[in-house]
CSV table of C-alpha atoms in Angstrom, one decimal:
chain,number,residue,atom,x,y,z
J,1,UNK,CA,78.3,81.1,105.4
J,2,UNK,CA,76.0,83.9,106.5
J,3,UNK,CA,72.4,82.5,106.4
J,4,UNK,CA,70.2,84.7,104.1
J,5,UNK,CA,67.7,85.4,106.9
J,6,UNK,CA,70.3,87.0,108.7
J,7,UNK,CA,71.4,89.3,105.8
J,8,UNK,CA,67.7,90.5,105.6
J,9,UNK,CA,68.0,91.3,109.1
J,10,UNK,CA,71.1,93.7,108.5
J,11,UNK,CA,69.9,95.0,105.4
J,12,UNK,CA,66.8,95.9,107.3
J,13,UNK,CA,68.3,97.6,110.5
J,14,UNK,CA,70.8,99.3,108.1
J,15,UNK,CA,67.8,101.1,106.0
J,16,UNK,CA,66.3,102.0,108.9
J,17,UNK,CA,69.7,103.3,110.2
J,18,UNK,CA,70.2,105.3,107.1
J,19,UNK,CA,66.7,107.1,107.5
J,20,UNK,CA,67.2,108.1,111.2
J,21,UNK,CA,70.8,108.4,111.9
J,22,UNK,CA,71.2,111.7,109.5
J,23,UNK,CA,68.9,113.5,111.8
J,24,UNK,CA,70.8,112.4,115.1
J,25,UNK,CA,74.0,113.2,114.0
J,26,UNK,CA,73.0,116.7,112.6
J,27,UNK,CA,75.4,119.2,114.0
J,28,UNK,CA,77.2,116.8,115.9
J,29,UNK,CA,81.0,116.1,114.6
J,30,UNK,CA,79.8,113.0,113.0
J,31,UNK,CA,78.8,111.6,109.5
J,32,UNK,CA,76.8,108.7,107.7
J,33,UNK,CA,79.6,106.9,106.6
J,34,UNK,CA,81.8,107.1,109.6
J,35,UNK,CA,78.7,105.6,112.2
J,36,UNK,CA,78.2,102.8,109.5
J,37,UNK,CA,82.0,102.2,109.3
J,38,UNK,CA,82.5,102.0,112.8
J,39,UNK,CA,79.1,100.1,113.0
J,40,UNK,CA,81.0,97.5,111.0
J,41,UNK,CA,84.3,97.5,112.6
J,42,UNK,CA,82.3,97.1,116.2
J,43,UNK,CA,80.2,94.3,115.3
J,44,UNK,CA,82.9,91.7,113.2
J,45,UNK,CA,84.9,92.5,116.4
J,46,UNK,CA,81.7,91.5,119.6
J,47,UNK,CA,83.4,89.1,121.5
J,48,UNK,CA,80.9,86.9,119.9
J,49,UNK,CA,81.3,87.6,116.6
J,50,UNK,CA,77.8,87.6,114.9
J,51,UNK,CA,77.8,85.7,111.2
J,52,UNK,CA,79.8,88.7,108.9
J,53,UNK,CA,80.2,87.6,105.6
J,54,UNK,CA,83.5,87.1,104.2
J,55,UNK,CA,84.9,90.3,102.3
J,56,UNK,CA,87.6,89.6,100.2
J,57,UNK,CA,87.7,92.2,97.5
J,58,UNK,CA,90.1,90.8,95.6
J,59,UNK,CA,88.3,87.0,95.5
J,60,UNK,CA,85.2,89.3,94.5
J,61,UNK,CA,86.7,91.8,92.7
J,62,UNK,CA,83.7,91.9,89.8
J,63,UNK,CA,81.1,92.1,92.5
J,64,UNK,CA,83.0,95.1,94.3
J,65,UNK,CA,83.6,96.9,90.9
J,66,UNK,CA,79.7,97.2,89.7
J,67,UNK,CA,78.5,97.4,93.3
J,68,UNK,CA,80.5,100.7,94.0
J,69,UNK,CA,80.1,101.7,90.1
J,70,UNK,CA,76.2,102.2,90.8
J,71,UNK,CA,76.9,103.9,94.1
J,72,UNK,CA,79.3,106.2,92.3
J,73,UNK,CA,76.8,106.8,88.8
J,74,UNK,CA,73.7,107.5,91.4
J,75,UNK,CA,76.1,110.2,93.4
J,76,UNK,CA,77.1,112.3,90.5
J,77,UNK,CA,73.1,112.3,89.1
J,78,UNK,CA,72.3,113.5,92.6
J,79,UNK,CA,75.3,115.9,92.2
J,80,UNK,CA,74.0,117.8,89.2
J,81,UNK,CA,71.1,118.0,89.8
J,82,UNK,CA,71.5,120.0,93.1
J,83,UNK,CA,73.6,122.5,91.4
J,84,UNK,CA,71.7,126.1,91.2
J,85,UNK,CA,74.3,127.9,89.4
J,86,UNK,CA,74.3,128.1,85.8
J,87,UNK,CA,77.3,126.7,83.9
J,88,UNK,CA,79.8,128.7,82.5
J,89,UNK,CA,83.9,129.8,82.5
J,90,UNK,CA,83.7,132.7,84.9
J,91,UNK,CA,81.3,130.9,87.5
J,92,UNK,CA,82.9,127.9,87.6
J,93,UNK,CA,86.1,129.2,88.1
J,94,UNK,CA,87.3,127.3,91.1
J,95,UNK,CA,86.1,124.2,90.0
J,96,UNK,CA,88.4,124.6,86.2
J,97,UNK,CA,91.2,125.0,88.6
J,98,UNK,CA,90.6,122.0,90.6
J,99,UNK,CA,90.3,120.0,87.8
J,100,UNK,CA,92.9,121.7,86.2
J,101,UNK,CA,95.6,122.4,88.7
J,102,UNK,CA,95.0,120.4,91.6
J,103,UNK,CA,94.2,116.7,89.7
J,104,UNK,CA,97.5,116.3,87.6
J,105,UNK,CA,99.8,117.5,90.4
J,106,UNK,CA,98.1,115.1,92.9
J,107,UNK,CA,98.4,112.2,90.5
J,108,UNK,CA,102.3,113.5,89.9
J,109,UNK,CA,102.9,113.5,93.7
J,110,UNK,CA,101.5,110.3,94.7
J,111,UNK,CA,102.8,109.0,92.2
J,112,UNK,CA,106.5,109.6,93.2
J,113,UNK,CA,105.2,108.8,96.5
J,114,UNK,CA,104.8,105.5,95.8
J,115,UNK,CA,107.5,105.0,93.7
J,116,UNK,CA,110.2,106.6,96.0
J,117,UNK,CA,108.7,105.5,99.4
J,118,UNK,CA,106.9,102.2,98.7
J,119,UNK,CA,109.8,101.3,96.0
J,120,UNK,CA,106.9,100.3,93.6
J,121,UNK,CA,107.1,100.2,89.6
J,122,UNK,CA,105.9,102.7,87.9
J,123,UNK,CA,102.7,101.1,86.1
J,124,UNK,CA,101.6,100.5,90.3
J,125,UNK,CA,102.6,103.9,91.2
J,126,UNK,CA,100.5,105.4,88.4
J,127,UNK,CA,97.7,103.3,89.4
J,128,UNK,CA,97.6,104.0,93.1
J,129,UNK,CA,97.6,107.8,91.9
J,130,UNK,CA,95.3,107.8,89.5
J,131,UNK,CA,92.9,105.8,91.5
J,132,UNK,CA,93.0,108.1,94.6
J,133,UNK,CA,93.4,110.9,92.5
J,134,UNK,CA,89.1,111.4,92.0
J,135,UNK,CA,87.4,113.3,95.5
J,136,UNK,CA,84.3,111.7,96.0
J,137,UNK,CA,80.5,112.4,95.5
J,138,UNK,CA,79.6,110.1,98.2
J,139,UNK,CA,80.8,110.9,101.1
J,140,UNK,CA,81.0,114.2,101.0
J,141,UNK,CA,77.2,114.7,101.7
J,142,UNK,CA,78.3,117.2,104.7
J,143,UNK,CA,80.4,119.7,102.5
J,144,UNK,CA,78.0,119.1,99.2
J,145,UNK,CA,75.1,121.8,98.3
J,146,UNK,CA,72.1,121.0,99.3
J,147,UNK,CA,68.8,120.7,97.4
J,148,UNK,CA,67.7,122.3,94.4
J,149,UNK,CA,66.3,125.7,94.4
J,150,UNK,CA,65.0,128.4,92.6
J,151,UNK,CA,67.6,130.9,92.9
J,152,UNK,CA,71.2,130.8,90.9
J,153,UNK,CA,72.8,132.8,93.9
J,154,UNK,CA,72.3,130.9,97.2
J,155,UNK,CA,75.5,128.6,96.5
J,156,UNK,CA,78.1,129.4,98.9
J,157,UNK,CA,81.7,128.8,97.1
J,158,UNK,CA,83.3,125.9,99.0
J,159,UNK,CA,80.0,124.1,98.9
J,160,UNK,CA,79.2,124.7,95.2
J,161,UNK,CA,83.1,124.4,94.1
J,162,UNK,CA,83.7,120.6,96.8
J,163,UNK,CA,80.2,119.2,94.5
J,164,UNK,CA,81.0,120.6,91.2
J,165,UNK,CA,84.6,119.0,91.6
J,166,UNK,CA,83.7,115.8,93.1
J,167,UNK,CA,81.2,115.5,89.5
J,168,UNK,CA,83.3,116.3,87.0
J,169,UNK,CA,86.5,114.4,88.9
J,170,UNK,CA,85.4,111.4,89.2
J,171,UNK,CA,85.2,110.6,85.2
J,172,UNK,CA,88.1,112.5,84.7
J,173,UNK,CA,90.4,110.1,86.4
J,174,UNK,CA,89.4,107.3,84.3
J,175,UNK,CA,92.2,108.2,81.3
J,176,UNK,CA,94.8,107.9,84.0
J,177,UNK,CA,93.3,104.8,85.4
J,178,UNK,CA,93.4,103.2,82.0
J,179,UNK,CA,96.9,104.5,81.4
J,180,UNK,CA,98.0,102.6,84.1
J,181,UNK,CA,96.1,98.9,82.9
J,182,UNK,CA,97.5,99.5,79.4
J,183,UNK,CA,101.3,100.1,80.7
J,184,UNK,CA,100.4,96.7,82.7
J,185,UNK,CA,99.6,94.7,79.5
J,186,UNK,CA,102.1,96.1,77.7
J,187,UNK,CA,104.7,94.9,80.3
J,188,UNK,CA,105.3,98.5,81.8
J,189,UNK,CA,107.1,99.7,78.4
J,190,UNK,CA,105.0,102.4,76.5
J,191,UNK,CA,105.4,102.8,73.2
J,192,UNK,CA,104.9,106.0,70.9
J,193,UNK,CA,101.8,104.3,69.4
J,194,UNK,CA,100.8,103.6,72.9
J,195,UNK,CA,101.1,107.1,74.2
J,196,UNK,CA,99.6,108.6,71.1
J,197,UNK,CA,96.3,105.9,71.3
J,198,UNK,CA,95.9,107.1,74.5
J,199,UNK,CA,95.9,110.7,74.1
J,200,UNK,CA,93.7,110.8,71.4
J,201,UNK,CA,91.2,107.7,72.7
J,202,UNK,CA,91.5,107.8,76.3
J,203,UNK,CA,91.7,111.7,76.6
J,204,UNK,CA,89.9,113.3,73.7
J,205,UNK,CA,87.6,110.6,72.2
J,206,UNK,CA,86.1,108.9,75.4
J,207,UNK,CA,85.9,112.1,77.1
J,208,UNK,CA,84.2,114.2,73.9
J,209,UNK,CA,81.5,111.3,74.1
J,210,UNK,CA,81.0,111.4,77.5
J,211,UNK,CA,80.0,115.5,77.4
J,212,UNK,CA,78.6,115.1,74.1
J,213,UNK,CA,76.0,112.1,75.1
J,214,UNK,CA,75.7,113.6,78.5
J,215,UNK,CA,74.1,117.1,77.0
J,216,UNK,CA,72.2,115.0,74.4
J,217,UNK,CA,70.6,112.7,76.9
J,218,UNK,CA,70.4,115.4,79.5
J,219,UNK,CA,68.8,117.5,76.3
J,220,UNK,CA,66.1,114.6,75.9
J,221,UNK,CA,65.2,113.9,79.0
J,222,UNK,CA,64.8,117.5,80.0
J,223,UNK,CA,62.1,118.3,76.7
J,224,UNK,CA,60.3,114.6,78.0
J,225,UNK,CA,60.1,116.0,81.6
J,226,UNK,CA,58.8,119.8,80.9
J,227,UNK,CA,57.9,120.2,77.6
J,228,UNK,CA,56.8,116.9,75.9
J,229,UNK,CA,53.5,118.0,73.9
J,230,UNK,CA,51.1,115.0,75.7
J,231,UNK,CA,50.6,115.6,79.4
J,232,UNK,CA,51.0,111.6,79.9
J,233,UNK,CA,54.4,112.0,78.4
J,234,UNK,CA,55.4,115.1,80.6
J,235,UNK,CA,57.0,113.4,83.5
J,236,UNK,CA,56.9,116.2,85.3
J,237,UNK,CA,53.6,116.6,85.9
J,238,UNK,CA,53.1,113.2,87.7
J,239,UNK,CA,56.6,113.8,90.3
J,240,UNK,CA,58.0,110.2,90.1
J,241,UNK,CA,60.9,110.5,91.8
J,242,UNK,CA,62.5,107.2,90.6
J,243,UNK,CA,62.6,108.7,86.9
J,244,UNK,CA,66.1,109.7,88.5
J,245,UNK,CA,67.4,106.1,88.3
J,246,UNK,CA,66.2,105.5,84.6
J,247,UNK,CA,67.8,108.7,83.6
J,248,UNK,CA,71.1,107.9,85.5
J,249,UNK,CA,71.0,104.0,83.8
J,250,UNK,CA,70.3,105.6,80.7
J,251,UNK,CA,72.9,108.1,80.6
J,252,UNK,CA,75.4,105.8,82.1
J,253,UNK,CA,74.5,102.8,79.9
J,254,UNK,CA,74.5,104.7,76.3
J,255,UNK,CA,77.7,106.5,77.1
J,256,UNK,CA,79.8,103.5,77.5
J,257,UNK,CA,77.7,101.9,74.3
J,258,UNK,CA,79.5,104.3,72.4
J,259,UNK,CA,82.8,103.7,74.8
J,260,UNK,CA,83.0,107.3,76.4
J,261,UNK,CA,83.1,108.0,80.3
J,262,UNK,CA,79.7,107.5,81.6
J,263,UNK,CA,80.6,108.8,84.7
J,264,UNK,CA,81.2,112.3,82.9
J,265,UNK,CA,78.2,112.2,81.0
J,266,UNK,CA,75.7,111.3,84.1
J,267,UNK,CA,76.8,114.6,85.4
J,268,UNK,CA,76.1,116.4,82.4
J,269,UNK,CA,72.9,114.9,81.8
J,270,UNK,CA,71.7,116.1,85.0
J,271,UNK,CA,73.4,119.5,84.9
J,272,UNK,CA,71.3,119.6,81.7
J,273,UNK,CA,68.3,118.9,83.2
J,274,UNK,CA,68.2,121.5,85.5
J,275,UNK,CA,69.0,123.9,82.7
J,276,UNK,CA,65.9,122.8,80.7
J,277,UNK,CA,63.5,124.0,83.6
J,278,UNK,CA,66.2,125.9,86.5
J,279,UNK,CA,63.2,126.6,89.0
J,280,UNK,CA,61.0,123.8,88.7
J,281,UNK,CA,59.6,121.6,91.9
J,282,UNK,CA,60.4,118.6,90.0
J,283,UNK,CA,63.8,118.7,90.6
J,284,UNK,CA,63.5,118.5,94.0
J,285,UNK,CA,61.5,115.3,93.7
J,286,UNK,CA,64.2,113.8,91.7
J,287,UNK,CA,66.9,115.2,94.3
J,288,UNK,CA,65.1,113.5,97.1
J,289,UNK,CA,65.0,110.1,95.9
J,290,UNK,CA,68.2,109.7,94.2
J,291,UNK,CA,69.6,111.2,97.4
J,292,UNK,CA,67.5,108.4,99.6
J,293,UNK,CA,68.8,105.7,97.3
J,294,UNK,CA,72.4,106.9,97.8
J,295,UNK,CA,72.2,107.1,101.4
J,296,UNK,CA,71.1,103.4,101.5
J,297,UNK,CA,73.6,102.3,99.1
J,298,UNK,CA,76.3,104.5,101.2
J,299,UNK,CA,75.5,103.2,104.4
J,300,UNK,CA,75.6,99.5,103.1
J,301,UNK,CA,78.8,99.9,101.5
J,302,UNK,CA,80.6,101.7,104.6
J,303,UNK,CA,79.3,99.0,106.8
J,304,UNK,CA,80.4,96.3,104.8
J,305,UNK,CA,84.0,98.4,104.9
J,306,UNK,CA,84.1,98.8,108.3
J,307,UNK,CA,83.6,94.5,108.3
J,308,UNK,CA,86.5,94.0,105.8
J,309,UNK,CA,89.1,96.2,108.2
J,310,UNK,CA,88.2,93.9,110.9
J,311,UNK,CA,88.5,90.7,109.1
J,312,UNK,CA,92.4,92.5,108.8
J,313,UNK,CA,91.7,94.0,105.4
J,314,UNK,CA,94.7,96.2,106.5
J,315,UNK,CA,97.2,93.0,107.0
J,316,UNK,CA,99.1,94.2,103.7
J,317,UNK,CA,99.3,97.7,105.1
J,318,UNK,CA,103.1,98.7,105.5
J,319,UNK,CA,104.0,102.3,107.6
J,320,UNK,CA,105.1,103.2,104.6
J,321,UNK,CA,101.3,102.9,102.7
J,322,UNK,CA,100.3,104.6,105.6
J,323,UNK,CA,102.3,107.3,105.0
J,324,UNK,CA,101.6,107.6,101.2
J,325,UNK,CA,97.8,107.8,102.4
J,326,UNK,CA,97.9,110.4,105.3
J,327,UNK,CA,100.3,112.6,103.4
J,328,UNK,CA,98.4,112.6,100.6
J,329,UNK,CA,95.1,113.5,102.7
J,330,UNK,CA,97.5,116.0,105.0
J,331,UNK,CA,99.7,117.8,102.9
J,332,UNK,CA,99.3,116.9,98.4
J,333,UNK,CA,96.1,117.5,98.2
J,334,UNK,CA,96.0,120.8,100.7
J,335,UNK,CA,99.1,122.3,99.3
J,336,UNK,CA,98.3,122.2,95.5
J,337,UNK,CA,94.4,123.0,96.2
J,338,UNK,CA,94.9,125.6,97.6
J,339,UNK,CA,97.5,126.8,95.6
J,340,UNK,CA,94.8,126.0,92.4
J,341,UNK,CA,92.5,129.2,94.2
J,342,UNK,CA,94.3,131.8,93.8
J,343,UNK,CA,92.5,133.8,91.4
J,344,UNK,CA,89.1,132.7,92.5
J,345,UNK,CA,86.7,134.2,94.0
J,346,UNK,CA,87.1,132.4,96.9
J,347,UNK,CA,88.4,134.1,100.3
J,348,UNK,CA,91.4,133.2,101.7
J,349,UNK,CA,89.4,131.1,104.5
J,350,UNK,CA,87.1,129.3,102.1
J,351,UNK,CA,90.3,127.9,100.4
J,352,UNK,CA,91.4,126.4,103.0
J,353,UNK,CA,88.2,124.8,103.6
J,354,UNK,CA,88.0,123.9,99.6
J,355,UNK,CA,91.6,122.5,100.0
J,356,UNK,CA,91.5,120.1,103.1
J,357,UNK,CA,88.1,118.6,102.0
J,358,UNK,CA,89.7,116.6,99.6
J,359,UNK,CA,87.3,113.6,100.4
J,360,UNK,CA,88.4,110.1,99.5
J,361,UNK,CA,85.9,107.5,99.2
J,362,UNK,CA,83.8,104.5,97.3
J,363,UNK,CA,85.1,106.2,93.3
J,364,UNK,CA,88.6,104.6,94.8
J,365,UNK,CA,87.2,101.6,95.7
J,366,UNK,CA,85.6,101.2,92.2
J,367,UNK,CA,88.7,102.3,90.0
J,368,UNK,CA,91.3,100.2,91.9
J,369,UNK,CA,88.5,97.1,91.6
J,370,UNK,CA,88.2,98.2,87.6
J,371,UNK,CA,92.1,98.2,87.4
J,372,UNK,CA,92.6,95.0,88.9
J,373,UNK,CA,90.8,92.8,86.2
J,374,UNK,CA,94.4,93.2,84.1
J,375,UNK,CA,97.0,91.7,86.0
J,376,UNK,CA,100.8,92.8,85.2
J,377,UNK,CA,101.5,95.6,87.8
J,378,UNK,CA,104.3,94.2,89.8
J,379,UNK,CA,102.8,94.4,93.2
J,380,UNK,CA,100.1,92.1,95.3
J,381,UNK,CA,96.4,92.9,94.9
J,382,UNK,CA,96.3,93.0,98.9
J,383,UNK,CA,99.2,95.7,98.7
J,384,UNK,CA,97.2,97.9,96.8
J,385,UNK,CA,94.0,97.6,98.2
J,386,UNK,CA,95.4,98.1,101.9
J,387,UNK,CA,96.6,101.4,100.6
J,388,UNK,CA,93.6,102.3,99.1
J,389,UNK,CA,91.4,101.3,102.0
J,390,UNK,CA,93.7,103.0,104.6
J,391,UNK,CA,93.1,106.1,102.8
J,392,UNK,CA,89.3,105.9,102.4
J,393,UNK,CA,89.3,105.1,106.0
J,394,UNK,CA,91.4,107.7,107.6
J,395,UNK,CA,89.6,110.3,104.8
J,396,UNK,CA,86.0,108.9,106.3
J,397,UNK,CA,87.4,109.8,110.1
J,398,UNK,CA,89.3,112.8,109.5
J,399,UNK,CA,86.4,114.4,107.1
J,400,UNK,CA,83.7,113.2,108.9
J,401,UNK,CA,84.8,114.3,112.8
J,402,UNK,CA,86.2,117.8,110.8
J,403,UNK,CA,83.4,118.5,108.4
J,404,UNK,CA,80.4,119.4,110.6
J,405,UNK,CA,82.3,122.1,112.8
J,406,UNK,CA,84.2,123.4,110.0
J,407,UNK,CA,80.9,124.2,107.8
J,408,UNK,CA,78.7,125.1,110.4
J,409,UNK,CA,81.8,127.9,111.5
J,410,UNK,CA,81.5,129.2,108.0
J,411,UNK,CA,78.4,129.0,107.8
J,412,UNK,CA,77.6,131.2,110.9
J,413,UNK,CA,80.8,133.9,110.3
J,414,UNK,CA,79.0,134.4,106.7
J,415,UNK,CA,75.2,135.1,108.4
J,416,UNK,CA,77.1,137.4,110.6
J,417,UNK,CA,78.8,139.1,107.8
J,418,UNK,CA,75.7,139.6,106.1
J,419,UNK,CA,74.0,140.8,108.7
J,420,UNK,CA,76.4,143.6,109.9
J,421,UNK,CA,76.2,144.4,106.3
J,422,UNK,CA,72.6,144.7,105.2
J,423,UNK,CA,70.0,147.3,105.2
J,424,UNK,CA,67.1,144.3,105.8
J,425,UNK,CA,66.1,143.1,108.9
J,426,UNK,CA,67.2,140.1,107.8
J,427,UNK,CA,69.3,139.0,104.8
J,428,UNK,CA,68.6,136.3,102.0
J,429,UNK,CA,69.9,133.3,101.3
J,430,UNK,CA,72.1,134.8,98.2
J,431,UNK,CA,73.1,137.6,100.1
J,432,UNK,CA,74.4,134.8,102.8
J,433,UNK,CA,75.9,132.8,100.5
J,434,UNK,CA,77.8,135.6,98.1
J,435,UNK,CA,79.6,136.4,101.4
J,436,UNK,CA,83.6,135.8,100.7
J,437,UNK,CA,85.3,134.7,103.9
């Protein structure tokens, strides 16, 4: 057994890890979760081994499940709240289509995927698909907007369409998740009433509630924060950054009271916060520290990934999983992505970026960990999470090597675009960013 003193030890070196090592791997082809991963994988494997503690995610499948649920819930508040640009149809365009297009046809194709090539049932194929169907808020910190501003323009389109997807997503997936659990109790045989109960519950109810509570909280919070009639009650005023957690709890907590998606309706809320007050300095205080708080949480949870591989977390893994994994990562969800942007305003380079940064990651981790607390889908708990890991592992290499170049390439071709085009000596950051590559 790991002895508590050495845990504090790890913890410690890992926080510290987490503040510095974003700064050294800046504009390197590295990321946060792919040095704490291999930070993992390197020490379980020292020729002596230091005291890891045992990962077993399906022994400790409850403690996985919340553990990556608050990772998850404290992404998509940091999410929102970094979003400038106003909601609406026309401006959110390429995130509809994402959500629209490109998640149904990747839970369709990985889900014939497994059932062809892995010869799984149905209820397991549908559960592998729907669970890596979601992109993920937390690892994407390389290809995510960055902090709040004042300005509604200085969002580039594969940044602002990667974080608006990866919020709204990561609820979404949940009726297909639960489509999947209630096939397994029912013995893999839906039912009319089945089907019908889970269209109008799973679909429409949960997911009404989750947007309705989300604007309502997000509604609240943002009168309390800006315009609250007492000064003492105007949370604004005093720039305490860890209001961002109680908001995210309370969100989160209230939404599933009233059994909607409380991943949905943390986004909202803090999409609705920003509304009530776009320019204010306060949300930058409330960025920052749900942003330090993810990192930490991020780096702990990688590491701790990195430790199950080695302990031959991938034992279960078949070619054939592996297959289902890179394929989706290689071709599903770069074909039908960028399929989904036509239309947009996206150029034809930024949709290629949009479509290969379809980032896997810790929402996996918590929907397959959810899942598994209904038995009933035909194949081992190992099987499936071998699959799932493999994917969130080769998505944390192949992202994190790719993701630095590839933005900062953009990134420069649309300053020089700018540039050559502007009558200033030197153009703004919305100029920059409205720049269609």
């Amino acid at each position: 057994m790991t002895s508590p003193d050495y845990l504090f030890t790890l913890l410690g070196a890992g926080a510290l890890g987490a503040a510095v090592l974003p700064r050294l791997v800046a504009r390197r082809p590295l990321s946060l979760p792919l040095v704490f991963l291999v930070c993992g994988v390197a020490l379980q494997l020292l020729p002596m081994p230091l005291p890891m503690p045992e990962i077993d995610p399906v022994a400790d499948r409850t403690w996985v499940e919340h553990v990556t649920e608050i990772c998850v819930v404290i992404s998509l508040m940091g999410a929102g709240l970094a979003l400038n640009r106003p909601f609406g149809r026309r401006r959110w365009q390429g995130t509809w289509r994402q959500l629209g297009v490109t998640m149904p046809l990747t839970i369709a194709a990985v889900g014939l995927l497994a059932w062809g090539l892995l010869d799984w049932p149905p209820v397991a194929a549908l559960l592998l698909a729907a669970v890596l169907a979601p992109t993920d808020p937390v690892l994407a910190s390389e290809v995510r907007v960055g902090a709040p501003t004042d300005s509604e323009h200085d969002e580039d389109e594969v940044r602002f369409t990667l974080t608006s997807e990866a919020g709204l997503n990561d609820g979404l997936a949940f009726p297909f998740v639960l489509a999947a659990v209630a096939l397994a109790a029912a013995g893999g045989r839906p039912t009319g009433d089945g089907i019908a109960h889970w269209a109008l519950v799973e679909v429409l109810y949960k997911c009404a509630v989750g947007v309705s509570a989300g604007l309502a909280v997000g509604t609240l919070l943002g009168w309390l924060f800006f315009r609250a009639g007492r000064r003492a009650m105007r949370l604004s005023e005093h720039r305490e950054g860890f209001v961002a957690i109680g908001a995210t709890f309370l969100a989160y907590g209230v939404t599933e009271l009233l059994h909607g998606y409380g991943f949905v309706a943390v986004f909202v809320t803090a999409c609705r916060i920003r509304r009530a007050e776009r320019a204010h300095g306060y949300h930058r205080v409330l960025h920052d520290f749900v942003e330090q708080v993810e990192r930490l949480l991020t780096a702990v949870l990688l590491f701790l990934l990195g430790v199950f591989v080695a302990q031959g977390g991938l034992a279960s893994l078949t070619w054939q999983g592996a297959v289902v994994g890179l394929l989706l990562l290689l071709a599903v969800r770069p074909l039908t992505a960028w399929a989904a942007q036509f239309g947009t305003s996206a150029g034809p380079r930024e949709r290629v970026v949009i479509a290969f940064f379809g980032i896997r990651g810790i929402g996996s981790l918590f929907y397959l960990a959810h899942a598994l607390g209904t038995p009933g889908f035909g194949v081992p708990a190992e099987r499936l999470w071998a699959v799932v890991t493999f994917t969130v592992l080769a998505s944390v290499v192949l992202h994190g090597v790719s993701a630095t170049p590839v933005i900062s390439r953009l990134d420069r071709l649309r300053a020089h675009r700018a540039q050559a085009g502007s009558t200033k000596p030197e153009p703004d950051e919305d100029e920059v960013a409205g720049e269609r590559l």
